[in-house]
Structure formats: C-alpha cells, structure tokens
Amino acid sequence: MKLPTIGAAVLAAAMTLAAGHLTAQSQPQQTPAQDDSEKEIERYRQMLSDPFSNPGFLAVDRGEALWAEKRGTKNVSLEGCDLGEGPGKLEGAFAKLPRWFADADRVMDTEQRLLWCMDKLQGFDTKDVVARRFSGPGRASDMEDLTAFIANKSSGMKIEPQLKHAKELEMAAIGEELFYRRGGVMDFSCATCHAEEGKRIRLQGLPNLSVQGATAQATMASWPTYRVSQSALRTMQHRLWDCYRQQRWPVPEYGSDSLTALTVFLQKQAAGGEIAVPSIKR
C-alpha cells in the first residue's frame, strides 16, 4: 500500500506534537473531572452489562443461528467445525485460541479457523463474508456474530494460551516483536500506547500490555465487546486492525498471520484472565 508523501517539516512537527501529547498524557495523576468522568463511564457500562441490556447478546443469538445453518456447496452447517476441542465442541474452545491445528498445519485464531471451516467443511465461498468482516449501519457481519457466539461459550473460563507446539511458540515470539515494532508515518508501535502505566487518550485509559498480569487479563478477557460509540459488536481482529489504522500504518489484511501472532502474544500476557464476553465498552 503506497502511503501519501508528507513533507519532512510537517512530519517532524506532527511527530513532535504526538510525542508531546503522549508524554503529557502518560502522567498517572488525574484531575477530579477525569475521575468523575471515568466513574460515570463505568456506571454506564454496568447498567448495560446485563444480558437483557447489552446489545452484544443480539450478535450471540445471530451467531448461534449461523452456526447451525446449512450453507455452501456441501449444504452442511458449521456444527462439525473443530475449533480445537473436537468437532462441534465449543465450551472452552475460545479460551485456548489461537492455537495450532494439525489439519491446516497453521496457528489460527477464531476468525481464521471459521474461514477455514467454511471453505473446507461447507464448500462455502467466503468472499462476501470477508467483504462484510466488520459490520456497518444496516449490515451485519457473519464473522462478528459467529465469534460472539463461540466466545460466549467460554465465558467464566480462564484464558489458556497454547504454547506447546513449535509453531505456537514461534507465533508468540513474532507477536512480541510486532508489539514493539515501530513504523508508519508517525513511527508508532503497539508499545507506544500500551507499554507504560498511566497513559491516556482523552478520557480513555490505555492498558499496559507489556507485562503479564491483571491489566492484560482484564483487557483480553473482555473481547469481543459491544462498542457503544460504534453501535456494533467488535472482535479482536477489528481492534487490532483499528489500532494499526490509528497509528497510520498500512492496515493489515483480515485474518492475516501477523494479527494472529500478535493475538498469541497478547493472550500469553493475559494468561489466567477470566473471560466475560461479550462485554461493553465506549
């Protein structure tokens, strides 16, 4: 992807402003107004956390119907799809994804595996599914709905990153490298925002994902989530895609191995976190 040319002076000024913003926002002290705003945001989330109030559960219901729907040239459902625990077994599967699959000889996340099952199991043309990978106004996403349904089957369970196979270990190492890799016109990396305590973007706190523990657990265990600001359920694929877009990197391809590698690393950081999905966020 060719990026637009930016004058050196403009780029330098933009980077200086961005660096200053991040530095200023990285101070852990909060004003009373910020404290009050965060409390109100959290109160709003709690009001919508009940299944009868969280619109994300509508995606779960749609995903359940899609899971059982017969489609493709083979006219079969996804109920025979093996997500790691055996064909059709969903309880606990999401908690162990991404993982290596012998039949594909690849490490796959949930959405990669679903696309593989659609192709191999159903004989289903996934072109339209990929084109609608992210939902929009009046346009649902099969991938978001199916991921919400599958992930919900692991709610209450612990994140268990799979790091036994050589390719799983390799993906974790690649993901860590990608987390710290700087690039794009702003020379940002994931670590620019997520490797220090107390950083913020406006009223939004930025979790430090560079260390294992409670913060990483709470972050990764809450995806997929219903984004109030977007009126849509979003998956980790969308979150990472949007992060790269905001960093002004060329956006990654949907279902790419690079995003899976980054997810493996983040799941490693979040090992032991209790899954509660779909959650609800700003």
mmCIF file of C-alpha atoms in Angstrom:
data_model
loop_
_atom_site.group_PDB
_atom_site.id
_atom_site.type_symbol
_atom_site.label_atom_id
_atom_site.label_comp_id
_atom_site.label_asym_id
_atom_site.label_seq_id
_atom_site.Cartn_x
_atom_site.Cartn_y
_atom_site.Cartn_z
ATOM 1 C CA MET A 1 0.000 0.000 0.000
ATOM 2 C CA LYS A 2 1.513 3.302 -1.090
ATOM 3 C CA LEU A 3 1.406 5.958 1.571
ATOM 4 C CA PRO A 4 0.971 9.658 0.752
ATOM 5 C CA THR A 5 4.141 11.745 0.704
ATOM 6 C CA ILE A 6 4.471 14.072 3.669
ATOM 7 C CA GLY A 7 6.940 16.905 3.864
ATOM 8 C CA ALA A 8 9.773 16.373 6.335
ATOM 9 C CA ALA A 9 8.935 19.534 8.271
ATOM 10 C CA VAL A 10 5.258 18.619 8.527
ATOM 11 C CA LEU A 11 6.086 15.074 9.591
ATOM 12 C CA ALA A 12 8.591 16.245 12.180
ATOM 13 C CA ALA A 13 6.085 18.708 13.616
ATOM 14 C CA ALA A 14 3.364 16.061 13.743
ATOM 15 C CA MET A 15 5.650 13.580 15.478
ATOM 16 C CA THR A 16 6.739 16.221 17.977
ATOM 17 C CA LEU A 17 3.146 17.093 18.787
ATOM 18 C CA ALA A 18 2.209 13.428 19.075
ATOM 19 C CA ALA A 19 5.168 12.701 21.323
ATOM 20 C CA GLY A 20 4.314 15.677 23.495
ATOM 21 C CA HIS A 21 0.710 14.546 23.741
ATOM 22 C CA LEU A 22 1.708 11.050 24.783
ATOM 23 C CA THR A 23 4.214 12.348 27.294
ATOM 24 C CA ALA A 24 1.728 14.741 28.816
ATOM 25 C CA GLN A 25 -0.935 12.078 28.942
ATOM 26 C CA SER A 26 1.368 9.473 30.486
ATOM 27 C CA GLN A 27 1.344 11.118 33.897
ATOM 28 C CA PRO A 28 -0.632 8.966 36.359
ATOM 29 C CA GLN A 29 -2.198 11.941 38.159
ATOM 30 C CA GLN A 30 -5.830 12.532 37.316
ATOM 31 C CA THR A 31 -7.946 15.600 37.794
ATOM 32 C CA PRO A 32 -11.228 15.401 39.738
ATOM 33 C CA ALA A 33 -13.072 15.910 36.442
ATOM 34 C CA GLN A 34 -11.305 12.901 34.926
ATOM 35 C CA ASP A 35 -12.110 10.796 37.981
ATOM 36 C CA ASP A 36 -15.785 11.763 37.779
ATOM 37 C CA SER A 37 -15.925 11.062 34.043
ATOM 38 C CA GLU A 38 -14.420 7.604 34.452
ATOM 39 C CA LYS A 39 -16.869 6.802 37.241
ATOM 40 C CA GLU A 40 -19.804 7.823 35.074
ATOM 41 C CA ILE A 41 -18.492 5.807 32.126
ATOM 42 C CA GLU A 42 -18.077 2.755 34.352
ATOM 43 C CA ARG A 43 -21.569 3.245 35.801
ATOM 44 C CA TYR A 44 -22.973 3.332 32.271
ATOM 45 C CA ARG A 45 -21.162 0.110 31.408
ATOM 46 C CA GLN A 46 -22.548 -1.587 34.481
ATOM 47 C CA MET A 47 -26.076 -0.538 33.535
ATOM 48 C CA LEU A 48 -25.655 -2.300 30.179
ATOM 49 C CA SER A 49 -23.715 -5.336 31.396
ATOM 50 C CA ASP A 50 -26.840 -7.442 31.943
ATOM 51 C CA PRO A 51 -27.624 -9.794 29.014
ATOM 52 C CA PHE A 52 -31.028 -8.150 28.672
ATOM 53 C CA SER A 53 -29.414 -4.716 28.310
ATOM 54 C CA ASN A 54 -26.214 -5.452 26.362
ATOM 55 C CA PRO A 55 -26.863 -5.336 22.585
ATOM 56 C CA GLY A 56 -23.841 -7.597 22.104
ATOM 57 C CA PHE A 57 -26.001 -10.568 23.021
ATOM 58 C CA LEU A 58 -28.043 -9.985 19.873
ATOM 59 C CA ALA A 59 -24.867 -10.866 17.965
ATOM 60 C CA VAL A 60 -24.538 -14.029 20.080
ATOM 61 C CA ASP A 61 -28.056 -15.072 19.074
ATOM 62 C CA ARG A 62 -27.410 -14.376 15.401
ATOM 63 C CA GLY A 63 -24.152 -16.321 15.607
ATOM 64 C CA GLU A 64 -25.914 -19.320 17.099
ATOM 65 C CA ALA A 65 -28.308 -19.399 14.141
ATOM 66 C CA LEU A 66 -25.437 -19.087 11.649
ATOM 67 C CA TRP A 67 -23.526 -21.900 13.360
ATOM 68 C CA ALA A 68 -26.442 -24.289 12.710
ATOM 69 C CA GLU A 69 -27.349 -23.019 9.224
ATOM 70 C CA LYS A 70 -26.570 -25.314 6.294
ATOM 71 C CA ARG A 71 -24.651 -23.425 3.645
ATOM 72 C CA GLY A 72 -22.161 -23.845 0.841
ATOM 73 C CA THR A 73 -21.894 -26.367 -1.977
ATOM 74 C CA LYS A 74 -21.868 -29.212 0.562
ATOM 75 C CA ASN A 75 -25.032 -27.922 2.269
ATOM 76 C CA VAL A 76 -23.759 -28.553 5.799
ATOM 77 C CA SER A 77 -23.579 -26.440 8.940
ATOM 78 C CA LEU A 78 -20.553 -25.390 10.939
ATOM 79 C CA GLU A 79 -21.528 -27.798 13.705
ATOM 80 C CA GLY A 80 -18.796 -30.154 12.533
ATOM 81 C CA CYS A 81 -16.099 -27.465 12.691
ATOM 82 C CA ASP A 82 -13.250 -28.365 15.032
ATOM 83 C CA LEU A 83 -12.106 -25.306 16.987
ATOM 84 C CA GLY A 84 -9.573 -27.314 18.946
ATOM 85 C CA GLU A 85 -11.719 -29.280 21.367
ATOM 86 C CA GLY A 86 -13.213 -31.625 18.791
ATOM 87 C CA PRO A 87 -15.807 -31.233 16.021
ATOM 88 C CA GLY A 88 -18.697 -29.075 17.182
ATOM 89 C CA LYS A 89 -17.387 -28.681 20.742
ATOM 90 C CA LEU A 90 -17.484 -25.013 21.720
ATOM 91 C CA GLU A 91 -17.225 -24.908 25.511
ATOM 92 C CA GLY A 92 -13.735 -23.706 26.366
ATOM 93 C CA ALA A 93 -12.537 -23.603 22.745
ATOM 94 C CA PHE A 94 -12.259 -19.815 22.537
ATOM 95 C CA ALA A 95 -10.230 -19.724 25.763
ATOM 96 C CA LYS A 96 -7.458 -21.683 24.026
ATOM 97 C CA LEU A 97 -7.385 -19.800 20.741
ATOM 98 C CA PRO A 98 -5.247 -19.018 18.797
ATOM 99 C CA ARG A 99 -3.714 -22.489 18.573
ATOM 100 C CA TRP A 100 -2.008 -24.848 16.121
ATOM 101 C CA PHE A 101 -4.271 -27.075 14.028
ATOM 102 C CA ALA A 102 -2.772 -30.249 12.585
ATOM 103 C CA ASP A 103 -5.173 -30.436 9.628
ATOM 104 C CA ALA A 104 -4.105 -26.996 8.409
ATOM 105 C CA ASP A 105 -0.583 -27.069 9.912
ATOM 106 C CA ARG A 106 -1.123 -23.461 10.972
ATOM 107 C CA VAL A 107 -1.712 -21.448 14.110
ATOM 108 C CA MET A 108 -5.160 -19.870 13.733
ATOM 109 C CA ASP A 109 -7.343 -17.514 15.705
ATOM 110 C CA THR A 110 -11.124 -17.884 15.872
ATOM 111 C CA GLU A 111 -11.886 -15.990 12.680
ATOM 112 C CA GLN A 112 -9.149 -17.660 10.650
ATOM 113 C CA ARG A 113 -10.424 -21.060 11.738
ATOM 114 C CA LEU A 114 -14.011 -20.168 10.888
ATOM 115 C CA LEU A 115 -12.981 -19.137 7.369
ATOM 116 C CA TRP A 116 -11.065 -22.407 7.021
ATOM 117 C CA CYS A 117 -14.114 -24.447 8.125
ATOM 118 C CA MET A 118 -16.418 -22.521 5.797
ATOM 119 C CA ASP A 119 -14.120 -23.341 2.894
ATOM 120 C CA LYS A 120 -13.136 -26.931 3.703
ATOM 121 C CA LEU A 121 -16.207 -28.170 5.561
ATOM 122 C CA GLN A 122 -19.040 -26.295 3.872
ATOM 123 C CA GLY A 123 -17.570 -25.540 0.456
ATOM 124 C CA PHE A 124 -18.727 -22.011 1.076
ATOM 125 C CA ASP A 125 -17.497 -19.029 -0.942
ATOM 126 C CA THR A 126 -16.166 -16.699 1.768
ATOM 127 C CA LYS A 127 -15.624 -13.679 -0.480
ATOM 128 C CA ASP A 128 -18.816 -11.956 0.659
ATOM 129 C CA VAL A 129 -18.189 -12.957 4.287
ATOM 130 C CA VAL A 130 -14.746 -11.333 4.209
ATOM 131 C CA ALA A 131 -16.168 -8.254 2.485
ATOM 132 C CA ARG A 132 -18.579 -7.934 5.429
ATOM 133 C CA ARG A 133 -15.957 -8.834 8.036
ATOM 134 C CA PHE A 134 -16.859 -5.704 10.018
ATOM 135 C CA SER A 135 -20.478 -4.696 10.404
ATOM 136 C CA GLY A 136 -21.841 -1.276 9.477
ATOM 137 C CA PRO A 137 -25.181 0.529 9.581
ATOM 138 C CA GLY A 138 -27.819 -1.899 8.369
ATOM 139 C CA ARG A 139 -25.182 -4.510 7.510
ATOM 140 C CA ALA A 140 -24.472 -7.396 9.854
ATOM 141 C CA SER A 141 -21.205 -9.345 9.920
ATOM 142 C CA ASP A 142 -21.273 -13.150 9.958
ATOM 143 C CA MET A 143 -17.760 -13.204 11.392
ATOM 144 C CA GLU A 144 -18.560 -10.871 14.279
ATOM 145 C CA ASP A 145 -21.759 -12.764 15.074
ATOM 146 C CA LEU A 146 -20.144 -16.208 14.930
ATOM 147 C CA THR A 147 -17.169 -15.069 17.026
ATOM 148 C CA ALA A 148 -19.505 -13.592 19.635
ATOM 149 C CA PHE A 149 -21.424 -16.876 19.855
ATOM 150 C CA ILE A 150 -18.277 -19.008 20.109
ATOM 151 C CA ALA A 151 -16.551 -16.694 22.598
ATOM 152 C CA ASN A 152 -19.617 -16.587 24.837
ATOM 153 C CA LYS A 153 -19.331 -20.359 25.258
ATOM 154 C CA SER A 154 -16.066 -19.719 27.152
ATOM 155 C CA SER A 155 -17.434 -17.041 29.471
ATOM 156 C CA GLY A 156 -16.422 -17.730 33.056
ATOM 157 C CA MET A 157 -13.406 -19.767 31.940
ATOM 158 C CA LYS A 158 -9.731 -18.827 32.110
ATOM 159 C CA ILE A 159 -7.575 -17.742 29.194
ATOM 160 C CA GLU A 160 -5.253 -20.664 28.398
ATOM 161 C CA PRO A 161 -2.695 -19.681 25.761
ATOM 162 C CA GLN A 162 -1.449 -22.712 23.849
ATOM 163 C CA LEU A 163 2.349 -22.602 23.763
ATOM 164 C CA LYS A 164 3.421 -26.222 23.410
ATOM 165 C CA HIS A 165 3.809 -26.683 19.666
ATOM 166 C CA ALA A 166 6.866 -25.163 17.994
ATOM 167 C CA LYS A 167 4.692 -23.049 15.703
ATOM 168 C CA GLU A 168 2.740 -21.671 18.669
ATOM 169 C CA LEU A 169 5.981 -20.619 20.334
ATOM 170 C CA GLU A 170 7.160 -19.101 17.072
ATOM 171 C CA MET A 171 3.950 -17.089 16.727
ATOM 172 C CA ALA A 172 4.250 -15.806 20.293
ATOM 173 C CA ALA A 173 7.788 -14.594 19.555
ATOM 174 C CA ILE A 174 6.697 -12.940 16.302
ATOM 175 C CA GLY A 175 3.766 -11.314 18.104
ATOM 176 C CA GLU A 176 6.061 -9.853 20.740
ATOM 177 C CA GLU A 177 8.319 -8.468 18.011
ATOM 178 C CA LEU A 178 5.307 -6.894 16.288
ATOM 179 C CA PHE A 179 4.144 -5.365 19.583
ATOM 180 C CA TYR A 180 7.364 -3.366 19.831
ATOM 181 C CA ARG A 181 7.943 -2.790 16.098
ATOM 182 C CA ARG A 182 7.778 0.910 15.249
ATOM 183 C CA GLY A 183 6.700 2.120 11.837
ATOM 184 C CA GLY A 184 4.233 4.120 9.812
ATOM 185 C CA VAL A 185 4.341 7.858 9.199
ATOM 186 C CA MET A 186 4.103 8.541 12.950
ATOM 187 C CA ASP A 187 6.775 5.967 13.901
ATOM 188 C CA PHE A 188 4.380 4.334 16.387
ATOM 189 C CA SER A 189 4.145 0.799 17.705
ATOM 190 C CA CYS A 190 1.645 -1.007 19.909
ATOM 191 C CA ALA A 191 4.069 -0.348 22.746
ATOM 192 C CA THR A 192 3.891 3.418 22.168
ATOM 193 C CA CYS A 193 0.476 3.390 23.823
ATOM 194 C CA HIS A 194 0.473 0.092 25.708
ATOM 195 C CA ALA A 195 3.845 -0.351 27.420
ATOM 196 C CA GLU A 196 3.700 2.189 30.277
ATOM 197 C CA GLU A 197 1.434 2.868 33.229
ATOM 198 C CA GLY A 198 -0.950 5.800 33.304
ATOM 199 C CA LYS A 199 -1.177 6.656 29.624
ATOM 200 C CA ARG A 200 -4.429 8.057 28.303
ATOM 201 C CA ILE A 201 -6.124 9.171 25.114
ATOM 202 C CA ARG A 202 -8.541 11.915 26.176
ATOM 203 C CA LEU A 203 -10.683 10.222 28.863
ATOM 204 C CA GLN A 204 -9.712 6.708 27.856
ATOM 205 C CA GLY A 205 -7.110 4.903 29.939
ATOM 206 C CA LEU A 206 -4.616 2.808 27.958
ATOM 207 C CA PRO A 207 -3.802 -0.591 29.476
ATOM 208 C CA ASN A 208 -0.171 -1.574 29.875
ATOM 209 C CA LEU A 209 0.040 -4.849 27.949
ATOM 210 C CA SER A 210 3.825 -5.164 28.102
ATOM 211 C CA VAL A 211 3.650 -7.037 31.413
ATOM 212 C CA GLN A 212 1.718 -10.130 32.354
ATOM 213 C CA GLY A 213 -0.971 -9.807 34.980
ATOM 214 C CA ALA A 214 -4.294 -8.260 35.914
ATOM 215 C CA THR A 215 -4.359 -5.414 33.390
ATOM 216 C CA ALA A 216 -3.663 -7.634 30.391
ATOM 217 C CA GLN A 217 -6.089 -10.226 31.755
ATOM 218 C CA ALA A 218 -8.928 -7.726 32.113
ATOM 219 C CA THR A 219 -8.278 -6.352 28.632
ATOM 220 C CA MET A 220 -8.082 -9.572 26.644
ATOM 221 C CA ALA A 221 -10.815 -11.325 28.622
ATOM 222 C CA SER A 222 -13.328 -8.667 27.582
ATOM 223 C CA TRP A 223 -13.141 -9.199 23.800
ATOM 224 C CA PRO A 224 -15.314 -9.469 21.747
ATOM 225 C CA THR A 225 -17.163 -6.426 23.022
ATOM 226 C CA TYR A 226 -20.083 -4.209 22.110
ATOM 227 C CA ARG A 227 -18.743 -0.754 21.221
ATOM 228 C CA VAL A 228 -21.328 1.851 22.226
ATOM 229 C CA SER A 229 -19.608 4.535 20.149
ATOM 230 C CA GLN A 230 -19.883 2.351 17.038
ATOM 231 C CA SER A 231 -23.228 0.678 17.831
ATOM 232 C CA ALA A 232 -21.629 -2.648 16.904
ATOM 233 C CA LEU A 233 -20.027 -5.729 18.354
ATOM 234 C CA ARG A 234 -16.307 -5.837 17.606
ATOM 235 C CA THR A 235 -13.770 -8.663 17.729
ATOM 236 C CA MET A 236 -10.046 -8.612 18.436
ATOM 237 C CA GLN A 237 -9.423 -8.685 14.676
ATOM 238 C CA HIS A 238 -11.230 -5.352 14.398
ATOM 239 C CA ARG A 239 -9.485 -3.915 17.468
ATOM 240 C CA LEU A 240 -6.030 -4.669 16.073
ATOM 241 C CA TRP A 241 -6.992 -3.514 12.568
ATOM 242 C CA ASP A 242 -8.256 -0.224 14.010
ATOM 243 C CA CYS A 243 -5.124 0.212 16.139
ATOM 244 C CA TYR A 244 -2.925 -0.043 13.058
ATOM 245 C CA ARG A 245 -5.216 2.354 11.199
ATOM 246 C CA GLN A 246 -4.939 4.902 14.010
ATOM 247 C CA GLN A 247 -1.158 4.510 14.047
ATOM 248 C CA ARG A 248 -1.238 5.423 10.340
ATOM 249 C CA TRP A 249 0.235 2.086 9.340
ATOM 250 C CA PRO A 250 -0.983 0.331 6.177
ATOM 251 C CA VAL A 251 -3.951 -1.623 7.523
ATOM 252 C CA PRO A 252 -3.326 -5.371 7.866
ATOM 253 C CA GLU A 253 -5.172 -7.961 5.836
ATOM 254 C CA TYR A 254 -8.137 -9.570 7.585
ATOM 255 C CA GLY A 255 -7.248 -12.961 9.036
ATOM 256 C CA SER A 256 -3.537 -12.421 8.458
ATOM 257 C CA ASP A 257 -0.929 -14.455 10.304
ATOM 258 C CA SER A 258 0.583 -11.239 11.666
ATOM 259 C CA LEU A 259 -2.604 -10.365 13.566
ATOM 260 C CA THR A 260 -2.824 -13.940 14.830
ATOM 261 C CA ALA A 261 0.775 -13.749 16.058
ATOM 262 C CA LEU A 262 0.064 -10.507 17.888
ATOM 263 C CA THR A 263 -3.021 -12.101 19.462
ATOM 264 C CA VAL A 264 -0.968 -15.103 20.621
ATOM 265 C CA PHE A 265 1.435 -12.742 22.376
ATOM 266 C CA LEU A 266 -1.382 -10.754 23.999
ATOM 267 C CA GLN A 267 -3.107 -13.954 25.166
ATOM 268 C CA LYS A 268 0.205 -15.036 26.676
ATOM 269 C CA GLN A 269 0.301 -11.763 28.611
ATOM 270 C CA ALA A 270 -3.298 -12.344 29.746
ATOM 271 C CA ALA A 271 -2.986 -15.992 30.810
ATOM 272 C CA GLY A 272 -5.397 -16.822 33.623
ATOM 273 C CA GLY A 273 -7.806 -13.963 32.967
ATOM 274 C CA GLU A 274 -11.481 -14.835 33.389
ATOM 275 C CA ILE A 275 -13.411 -14.418 30.167
ATOM 276 C CA ALA A 276 -16.605 -12.348 30.327
ATOM 277 C CA VAL A 277 -17.985 -11.733 26.831
ATOM 278 C CA PRO A 278 -19.499 -10.019 25.100
ATOM 279 C CA SER A 279 -18.518 -7.103 27.287
ATOM 280 C CA ILE A 280 -19.427 -3.491 26.643
ATOM 281 C CA LYS A 281 -17.070 -0.595 26.020
ATOM 282 C CA ARG A 282 -17.235 3.038 24.995
#
